[in-house]
mmCIF file of C-alpha atoms and ligand atoms in Angstrom:
data_model
loop_
_atom_site.group_PDB
_atom_site.id
_atom_site.type_symbol
_atom_site.label_atom_id
_atom_site.label_comp_id
_atom_site.label_asym_id
_atom_site.label_seq_id
_atom_site.Cartn_x
_atom_site.Cartn_y
_atom_site.Cartn_z
ATOM 1 C CA MET R 1 -18.923 -13.551 12.505
ATOM 2 C CA SER R 2 -18.626 -13.743 8.726
ATOM 3 C CA MET R 3 -17.233 -16.650 6.718
ATOM 4 C CA MET R 4 -14.093 -14.590 6.158
ATOM 5 C CA ASP R 5 -13.649 -13.831 9.865
ATOM 6 C CA GLN R 6 -13.396 -17.553 10.550
ATOM 7 C CA ASP R 7 -10.184 -17.698 8.486
ATOM 8 C CA ILE R 8 -8.477 -15.074 10.649
ATOM 9 C CA LEU R 9 -6.082 -16.182 13.396
ATOM 10 C CA LYS R 10 -5.929 -12.793 15.114
ATOM 11 C CA VAL R 11 -6.758 -9.177 14.467
ATOM 12 C CA LEU R 12 -3.646 -6.995 14.235
ATOM 13 C CA TYR R 13 -5.353 -3.624 13.743
ATOM 14 C CA THR R 14 -9.027 -2.930 14.165
ATOM 15 C CA GLN R 15 -11.060 -0.711 11.875
ATOM 16 C CA GLU R 16 -10.950 1.997 14.565
ATOM 17 C CA GLU R 17 -7.180 1.760 15.039
ATOM 18 C CA ILE R 18 -6.634 2.014 11.289
ATOM 19 C CA ALA R 19 -8.947 5.025 11.036
ATOM 20 C CA ALA R 20 -7.104 6.791 13.854
ATOM 21 C CA ARG R 21 -3.712 6.174 12.265
ATOM 22 C CA VAL R 22 -4.923 7.238 8.815
ATOM 23 C CA LYS R 23 -6.179 10.477 10.347
ATOM 24 C CA GLU R 24 -2.735 11.133 11.883
ATOM 25 C CA LEU R 25 -0.921 10.389 8.635
ATOM 26 C CA GLY R 26 -3.318 12.604 6.707
ATOM 27 C CA ALA R 27 -2.709 15.511 9.085
ATOM 28 C CA GLN R 28 1.060 15.024 8.844
ATOM 29 C CA MET R 29 0.965 14.938 5.041
ATOM 30 C CA TYR R 30 -1.306 17.978 4.980
ATOM 31 C CA GLU R 31 1.423 20.003 6.717
ATOM 32 C CA ASP R 32 4.086 18.643 4.372
ATOM 33 C CA PHE R 33 2.180 19.052 1.097
ATOM 34 C CA LYS R 34 -0.117 22.051 1.486
ATOM 35 C CA GLY R 35 0.448 24.394 -1.428
ATOM 36 C CA LYS R 36 2.518 21.808 -3.295
ATOM 37 C CA ASP R 37 -0.279 20.413 -5.472
ATOM 38 C CA PRO R 38 0.710 16.786 -4.827
ATOM 39 C CA LEU R 39 -0.290 13.908 -7.070
ATOM 40 C CA PHE R 40 -1.340 10.827 -5.112
ATOM 41 C CA VAL R 41 -0.514 7.633 -6.998
ATOM 42 C CA SER R 42 -2.093 4.437 -5.755
ATOM 43 C CA VAL R 43 -0.548 1.086 -6.585
ATOM 44 C CA LEU R 44 -3.302 -1.347 -7.533
ATOM 45 C CA ARG R 45 -4.850 -3.397 -6.337
ATOM 46 C CA GLY R 46 -3.884 -3.623 -2.658
ATOM 47 C CA ALA R 47 -3.756 0.124 -1.953
ATOM 48 C CA PHE R 48 -7.217 1.031 -3.231
ATOM 49 C CA ILE R 49 -8.887 1.194 0.184
ATOM 50 C CA PHE R 50 -6.004 3.006 1.899
ATOM 51 C CA MET R 51 -5.909 5.475 -0.998
ATOM 52 C CA ALA R 52 -9.587 6.284 -0.641
ATOM 53 C CA ASP R 53 -9.187 6.945 3.070
ATOM 54 C CA ILE R 54 -5.862 8.795 3.008
ATOM 55 C CA VAL R 55 -6.843 11.338 0.351
ATOM 56 C CA ARG R 56 -9.908 12.232 2.406
ATOM 57 C CA ALA R 57 -7.783 12.476 5.551
ATOM 58 C CA CYS R 58 -5.376 14.845 3.786
ATOM 59 C CA GLN R 59 -7.389 17.830 2.595
ATOM 60 C CA VAL R 60 -4.801 19.360 0.271
ATOM 61 C CA LYS R 61 -5.634 20.438 -3.253
ATOM 62 C CA SER R 62 -4.373 17.412 -5.164
ATOM 63 C CA ASP R 63 -5.242 14.860 -7.790
ATOM 64 C CA VAL R 64 -5.129 11.099 -8.022
ATOM 65 C CA GLU R 65 -3.700 8.525 -10.385
ATOM 66 C CA PHE R 66 -3.519 4.747 -10.379
ATOM 67 C CA ILE R 67 -0.782 2.426 -11.530
ATOM 68 C CA ALA R 68 -0.852 -1.360 -11.689
ATOM 69 C CA VAL R 69 2.207 -3.562 -11.663
ATOM 70 C CA SER R 70 2.899 -7.237 -11.641
ATOM 71 C CA SER R 71 5.957 -8.967 -10.319
ATOM 72 C CA TYR R 72 6.891 -12.444 -11.396
ATOM 73 C CA GLY R 73 7.689 -15.309 -9.105
ATOM 74 C CA ASN R 74 5.631 -17.553 -6.882
ATOM 75 C CA ALA R 75 2.796 -16.419 -4.671
ATOM 76 C CA THR R 76 4.825 -15.365 -1.658
ATOM 77 C CA THR R 77 8.235 -14.397 -3.027
ATOM 78 C CA SER R 78 8.776 -11.663 -5.548
ATOM 79 C CA SER R 79 11.366 -12.322 -8.260
ATOM 80 C CA GLY R 80 12.307 -8.678 -8.470
ATOM 81 C CA ALA R 81 11.146 -8.162 -12.048
ATOM 82 C CA VAL R 82 8.382 -5.582 -12.102
ATOM 83 C CA GLN R 83 6.170 -4.856 -15.103
ATOM 84 C CA ILE R 84 3.664 -2.043 -15.477
ATOM 85 C CA THR R 85 0.273 -3.402 -16.507
ATOM 86 C CA HIS R 86 -1.593 -0.085 -16.251
ATOM 87 C CA ASP R 87 0.281 3.192 -16.393
ATOM 88 C CA ILE R 88 -0.630 6.635 -15.079
ATOM 89 C CA GLN R 89 -2.461 8.817 -17.559
ATOM 90 C CA GLN R 90 -0.710 12.190 -17.338
ATOM 91 C CA ASP R 91 2.604 13.980 -17.611
ATOM 92 C CA ILE R 92 4.195 13.994 -14.159
ATOM 93 C CA SER R 93 7.190 16.188 -14.913
ATOM 94 C CA GLY R 94 7.760 18.677 -12.119
ATOM 95 C CA ARG R 95 5.068 17.143 -9.923
ATOM 96 C CA ASN R 96 5.388 16.179 -6.259
ATOM 97 C CA LEU R 97 4.241 12.574 -6.104
ATOM 98 C CA VAL R 98 3.032 10.657 -3.088
ATOM 99 C CA VAL R 99 2.949 6.946 -3.806
ATOM 100 C CA ILE R 100 0.297 5.191 -1.736
ATOM 101 C CA GLU R 101 0.947 1.531 -0.956
ATOM 102 C CA ASP R 102 -0.650 -1.031 1.288
ATOM 103 C CA ILE R 103 2.577 -2.821 2.189
ATOM 104 C CA LEU R 104 6.314 -2.390 1.768
ATOM 105 C CA ASP R 105 7.747 -5.884 1.827
ATOM 106 C CA SER R 106 10.867 -6.841 -0.173
ATOM 107 C CA GLY R 107 10.912 -3.314 -1.581
ATOM 108 C CA ASN R 108 11.017 -4.483 -5.197
ATOM 109 C CA THR R 109 7.813 -2.755 -6.226
ATOM 110 C CA LEU R 110 8.519 0.606 -4.630
ATOM 111 C CA SER R 111 12.192 0.809 -5.539
ATOM 112 C CA PHE R 112 11.230 0.162 -9.159
ATOM 113 C CA LEU R 113 8.368 2.665 -9.087
ATOM 114 C CA LYS R 114 10.343 5.391 -7.363
ATOM 115 C CA GLN R 115 13.037 5.191 -10.031
ATOM 116 C CA TYR R 116 10.402 5.025 -12.776
ATOM 117 C CA PHE R 117 8.674 8.193 -11.586
ATOM 118 C CA LEU R 118 11.952 10.066 -11.164
ATOM 119 C CA THR R 119 12.993 9.039 -14.681
ATOM 120 C CA LYS R 120 9.671 10.431 -15.940
ATOM 121 C CA GLY R 121 10.574 13.788 -14.416
ATOM 122 C CA ALA R 122 8.769 13.913 -11.074
ATOM 123 C CA ALA R 123 10.162 16.694 -8.882
ATOM 124 C CA SER R 124 9.874 14.489 -5.805
ATOM 125 C CA VAL R 125 8.559 11.044 -4.906
ATOM 126 C CA ALA R 126 7.393 10.422 -1.346
ATOM 127 C CA ILE R 127 6.213 7.022 -0.201
ATOM 128 C CA CYS R 128 3.297 6.419 2.113
ATOM 129 C CA THR R 129 2.715 2.823 3.103
ATOM 130 C CA LEU R 130 0.094 1.559 5.484
ATOM 131 C CA LEU R 131 2.219 -1.390 6.541
ATOM 132 C CA ASP R 132 5.976 -1.792 6.638
ATOM 133 C CA LYS R 133 7.552 -5.234 6.942
ATOM 134 C CA PRO R 134 11.258 -4.353 7.248
ATOM 135 C CA SER R 135 12.302 -7.905 8.134
ATOM 136 C CA ARG R 136 11.675 -8.950 4.511
ATOM 137 C CA ARG R 137 13.512 -6.105 2.785
ATOM 138 C CA THR R 138 15.967 -6.968 0.001
ATOM 139 C CA LYS R 139 16.137 -3.488 -1.588
ATOM 140 C CA VAL R 140 17.416 -0.352 0.097
ATOM 141 C CA ILE R 141 14.246 1.681 0.356
ATOM 142 C CA THR R 142 12.365 3.366 3.179
ATOM 143 C CA ALA R 143 8.931 4.923 3.335
ATOM 144 C CA ASP R 144 8.397 8.537 4.312
ATOM 145 C CA TYR R 145 5.065 7.810 5.993
ATOM 146 C CA ILE R 146 4.329 4.501 7.690
ATOM 147 C CA GLY R 147 1.049 3.443 9.242
ATOM 148 C CA PHE R 148 2.247 0.417 11.183
ATOM 149 C CA THR R 149 5.399 -1.691 11.265
ATOM 150 C CA VAL R 150 4.387 -5.348 11.172
ATOM 151 C CA PRO R 151 6.108 -8.659 11.892
ATOM 152 C CA ASP R 152 6.612 -11.245 9.150
ATOM 153 C CA GLU R 153 3.120 -12.726 9.257
ATOM 154 C CA PHE R 154 0.554 -13.366 6.521
ATOM 155 C CA VAL R 155 -1.625 -10.279 6.790
ATOM 156 C CA VAL R 156 -4.901 -9.705 4.969
ATOM 157 C CA GLY R 157 -7.716 -7.180 4.980
ATOM 158 C CA TYR R 158 -8.136 -3.445 4.323
ATOM 159 C CA GLY R 159 -6.971 -4.039 0.733
ATOM 160 C CA LEU R 160 -4.504 -6.852 1.356
ATOM 161 C CA ASP R 161 -5.384 -10.193 -0.173
ATOM 162 C CA TYR R 162 -4.763 -13.882 -0.220
ATOM 163 C CA CYS R 163 -5.554 -15.231 -3.709
ATOM 164 C CA GLN R 164 -7.472 -12.002 -4.369
ATOM 165 C CA LYS R 165 -9.784 -12.586 -1.391
ATOM 166 C CA TYR R 166 -10.150 -10.867 2.020
ATOM 167 C CA ARG R 167 -9.432 -7.394 0.605
ATOM 168 C CA ASN R 168 -12.806 -6.197 1.877
ATOM 169 C CA LEU R 169 -12.250 -7.087 5.524
ATOM 170 C CA PRO R 170 -12.485 -3.756 7.402
ATOM 171 C CA TYR R 171 -9.598 -4.687 9.710
ATOM 172 C CA ILE R 172 -6.097 -6.142 9.237
ATOM 173 C CA GLY R 173 -5.644 -9.680 10.453
ATOM 174 C CA VAL R 174 -3.315 -12.632 10.293
ATOM 175 C CA LEU R 175 -4.561 -15.488 8.137
ATOM 176 C CA LYS R 176 -4.794 -18.951 9.689
ATOM 177 C CA PRO R 177 -1.960 -21.111 8.312
ATOM 178 C CA GLU R 178 -4.398 -23.871 7.358
ATOM 179 C CA VAL R 179 -5.998 -21.508 4.859
ATOM 180 C CA TYR R 180 -2.839 -21.217 2.775
ATOM 181 C CA SER R 181 -0.976 -24.428 3.650
ATOM 182 C CA GLY R 182 -1.227 -27.105 0.990
ATOM 183 C CA GLU R 183 -0.739 -24.373 -1.609
HETATM 184 C C1 PRP K 201 1.805 -6.310 -2.917
HETATM 185 C C2 PRP K 201 1.670 -4.899 -2.364
HETATM 186 C C3 PRP K 201 2.834 -4.183 -2.944
HETATM 187 C C4 PRP K 201 3.867 -5.271 -3.092
HETATM 188 C C5 PRP K 201 4.851 -5.150 -1.969
HETATM 189 O O1 PRP K 201 1.223 -6.329 -4.168
HETATM 190 O O2 PRP K 201 0.456 -4.319 -2.733
HETATM 191 O O3 PRP K 201 2.532 -3.625 -4.207
HETATM 192 O O4 PRP K 201 3.199 -6.528 -3.007
HETATM 193 O O5 PRP K 201 5.794 -6.159 -2.048
HETATM 194 P P1 PRP K 201 7.328 -5.895 -2.373
HETATM 195 O O6 PRP K 201 7.801 -4.838 -1.441
HETATM 196 O O7 PRP K 201 7.940 -7.251 -2.073
HETATM 197 O O8 PRP K 201 7.454 -5.519 -3.808
HETATM 198 P P2 PRP K 201 0.782 -7.691 -4.879
HETATM 199 O O9 PRP K 201 1.822 -8.087 -5.893
HETATM 200 O O10 PRP K 201 0.411 -8.720 -3.859
HETATM 201 O O11 PRP K 201 -0.492 -7.224 -5.695
HETATM 202 P P3 PRP K 201 -1.832 -6.528 -5.154
HETATM 203 O O12 PRP K 201 -1.490 -5.106 -4.796
HETATM 204 O O13 PRP K 201 -2.743 -6.605 -6.326
HETATM 205 O O14 PRP K 201 -2.318 -7.318 -3.959
#
């Protein structure tokens, strides 16, 4: 048991369960995007691990880009204002985008990004999120590909962080409340 494991209340999805689901999503997206030269866009930082796995699970001819955004507000509640801190590096007009996210929560980030990419001329913008937390949604947005639908719990691992830590856990777990209480 690692030091990080001791901060985990329970495991929601094991490394094996995640791998199996990623494989299914990759196969599904392969059927939907073969021949369409999709551009996979990962939203940093949380999606970096999912991105690496999903593009290998979906063997279509494609390329990758990364975008980083920041939303303002306190640690757990997004204010709704989204700013791009690192933009994609190429012209996306006419391209079929697949935005890769680790979690769809309030929907602020993805509703902003979807509109942003459409404004920049993308032919289509699909959303693939590993986790969906619909109970927290404040924007009308749905993902096209969802790994798992999760309850409103503090999840970390497989890219998801608490104060930038725990991203490298190979599984997805719920953080013990004592770790973040007293914030
Ligand atoms: C998380 C996650 C999504 C966003 C989802 O990012 O990676 O980008 O929040 O929340 P929303 O639906 O309420 O907008 P975070 O701001 O924690 O940054 P990170 O990706 O660097 O962890």
